[in-house]
Coordinates of C-alpha atoms in Angstrom, one line a residue:
X1 CA 9.6 13.9 24.8
X2 CA 9.5 17.4 23.4
X3 CA 10.1 17.9 19.6
X4 CA 11.4 21.1 18.4
X5 CA 11.9 21.8 14.6
X6 CA 15.1 23.1 13.5
X7 CA 15.2 26.7 12.0
X8 CA 13.7 30.1 12.8
X9 CA 10.6 30.7 14.6
X10 CA 8.8 31.2 11.3
X11 CA 9.8 27.8 9.9
X12 CA 8.0 26.0 12.9
X13 CA 4.8 26.5 11.2
X14 CA 6.3 25.1 7.8
X15 CA 4.8 21.7 7.0
X16 CA 7.1 18.9 5.9
X17 CA 4.3 16.6 4.7
X18 CA 4.8 15.4 1.2
X19 CA 2.0 16.4 -1.3
X20 CA 3.3 13.9 -4.1
X21 CA 3.1 11.0 -1.5
X22 CA -0.3 12.2 -0.4
X23 CA -1.7 12.2 -3.9
X24 CA -0.2 8.9 -4.7
X25 CA -1.6 7.3 -1.6
X26 CA -5.0 8.9 -2.3
X27 CA -5.4 7.7 -5.9
X28 CA -3.9 4.3 -5.1
X29 CA -6.4 3.8 -2.1
X30 CA -9.1 4.5 -4.8
X31 CA -7.6 2.3 -7.3
X32 CA -7.1 -0.6 -4.8
X33 CA -10.5 -0.6 -3.7
X34 CA -11.7 -1.1 -7.1
X35 CA -8.9 -3.7 -7.8
X36 CA -10.1 -5.7 -4.9
X37 CA -13.7 -5.6 -5.8
X38 CA -12.7 -6.7 -9.4
X39 CA -10.5 -9.3 -8.3
X40 CA -13.3 -10.7 -6.1
X41 CA -15.5 -11.0 -9.0
X42 CA -12.8 -12.6 -11.1
X43 CA -12.4 -15.1 -8.4
X44 CA -16.1 -16.0 -8.5
X45 CA -15.8 -16.1 -12.3
X46 CA -13.0 -18.4 -12.1
X47 CA -14.7 -20.7 -9.5
X48 CA -17.8 -20.9 -11.8
X49 CA -15.9 -21.5 -15.2
X50 CA -12.6 -23.4 -14.3
X51 CA -12.3 -26.5 -12.2
X52 CA -10.7 -25.6 -8.9
X53 CA -8.5 -28.2 -7.3
X54 CA -9.4 -29.2 -3.4
X55 CA -9.0 -26.2 -1.1
X56 CA -7.5 -23.8 -3.4
X57 CA -10.4 -21.5 -3.9
X58 CA -10.9 -21.0 -0.2
X59 CA -7.3 -20.3 0.4
X60 CA -7.2 -17.8 -2.4
X61 CA -10.2 -16.0 -1.1
X62 CA -8.6 -15.7 2.3
X63 CA -5.4 -14.7 1.1
X64 CA -7.2 -12.0 -1.1
X65 CA -8.9 -10.7 1.9
X66 CA -5.7 -10.7 4.1
X67 CA -3.9 -8.7 1.3
X68 CA -6.6 -6.3 1.0
X69 CA -6.7 -5.6 4.6
X70 CA -2.9 -5.1 4.7
X71 CA -3.1 -2.9 1.7
X72 CA -5.9 -0.8 3.5
X73 CA -3.8 -0.6 6.8
X74 CA -0.8 0.4 4.7
X75 CA -2.5 3.2 2.9
X76 CA -4.2 4.6 6.1
X77 CA -1.1 4.6 7.9
X78 CA 0.8 6.2 5.1
X79 CA -1.8 9.0 4.7
X80 CA -2.0 9.7 8.5
X81 CA 1.7 9.5 8.9
X82 CA 2.4 11.9 6.3
X83 CA -0.4 14.3 7.2
X84 CA 0.5 14.2 10.9
X85 CA 4.2 14.2 10.2
X86 CA 4.5 10.9 12.4
X87 CA 7.6 8.9 11.6
X88 CA 6.2 5.8 13.3
X89 CA 3.1 5.6 11.1
X90 CA 5.0 6.1 8.0
X91 CA 7.5 3.7 8.8
X92 CA 4.9 1.1 9.6
X93 CA 3.2 1.9 6.3
X94 CA 6.6 1.2 4.5
X95 CA 7.0 -2.1 6.5
X96 CA 3.4 -3.2 5.5
X97 CA 4.6 -2.7 1.9
X98 CA 6.8 -6.0 2.1
X99 CA 3.9 -8.4 2.9
X100 CA 1.7 -6.5 0.4
X101 CA 4.2 -6.9 -2.3
X102 CA 4.5 -10.7 -1.7
X103 CA 0.7 -10.9 -1.8
X104 CA 0.7 -9.3 -5.2
X105 CA 3.6 -11.8 -6.2
X106 CA 1.4 -14.6 -5.2
X107 CA -1.6 -13.3 -7.1
X108 CA 0.7 -12.8 -10.2
X109 CA 2.8 -16.1 -10.1
X110 CA 1.3 -18.8 -7.8
X111 CA -2.5 -18.3 -8.1
X112 CA -4.1 -21.6 -9.4
X113 CA -5.5 -19.5 -12.5
X114 CA -4.2 -16.1 -13.6
X115 CA -6.2 -14.2 -16.2
X116 CA -4.7 -11.5 -18.4
X117 CA -6.9 -9.0 -17.1
X118 CA -5.6 -9.8 -13.4
X119 CA -2.0 -9.2 -14.8
X120 CA -3.0 -5.8 -16.2
X121 CA -4.7 -4.8 -12.7
X122 CA -1.8 -6.3 -10.7
X123 CA 0.9 -4.2 -13.0
X124 CA -0.8 -1.1 -12.1
X125 CA -1.0 -2.0 -8.4
X126 CA 2.8 -2.9 -8.6
X127 CA 3.4 0.6 -10.1
X128 CA 1.5 2.4 -7.2
X129 CA 3.4 0.4 -4.6
X130 CA 6.8 1.1 -6.4
X131 CA 5.9 4.9 -6.6
X132 CA 5.0 5.1 -2.9
X133 CA 7.7 3.3 -1.6
X134 CA 10.6 5.7 -2.5
X135 CA 8.4 8.8 -1.7
X136 CA 7.6 7.3 1.7
X137 CA 11.2 6.9 2.3
X138 CA 12.3 10.5 1.2
X139 CA 9.4 11.9 3.3
X140 CA 10.4 9.8 6.5
X141 CA 14.0 11.2 5.9
X142 CA 12.8 14.6 5.6
X143 CA 10.8 14.1 8.9
X144 CA 13.9 12.8 10.6
X145 CA 16.3 15.5 9.4
X146 CA 13.9 18.4 10.6
X147 CA 13.3 17.6 14.1
X148 CA 15.4 17.7 17.1
X149 CA 14.2 15.7 20.4
X150 CA 15.2 17.4 23.5

């Protein structure tokens, strides 16, 4: 499969990667690293101070690790897909946004104990996700529009 970009010869060297998306992914990646560390400490705090029923603590630790892994994969695929202008990587990043959103939703609504500090942290995480999603879709459309497969 040969991919040729539309336009004149000089436009072939033009990059279609999105700087705003890359900046959002970069800063959200750092924020999420701090978020998951803080969330882990808050889980330990809640386990020591509050009475956790049954197996809830273990399930919440596993869920937090799973969401953190999905989020890391999402950020990595989004960043690499944007920089290399690979539609599949960027599309997979957008697909991973859905389970990450539901992971955040669980942490917001259905966690055994939700602290106010967690709500602030999660609000910022939602904001990052909601900013990256439309930028990723627009970038994906730009990649699609500017290539012709021969």
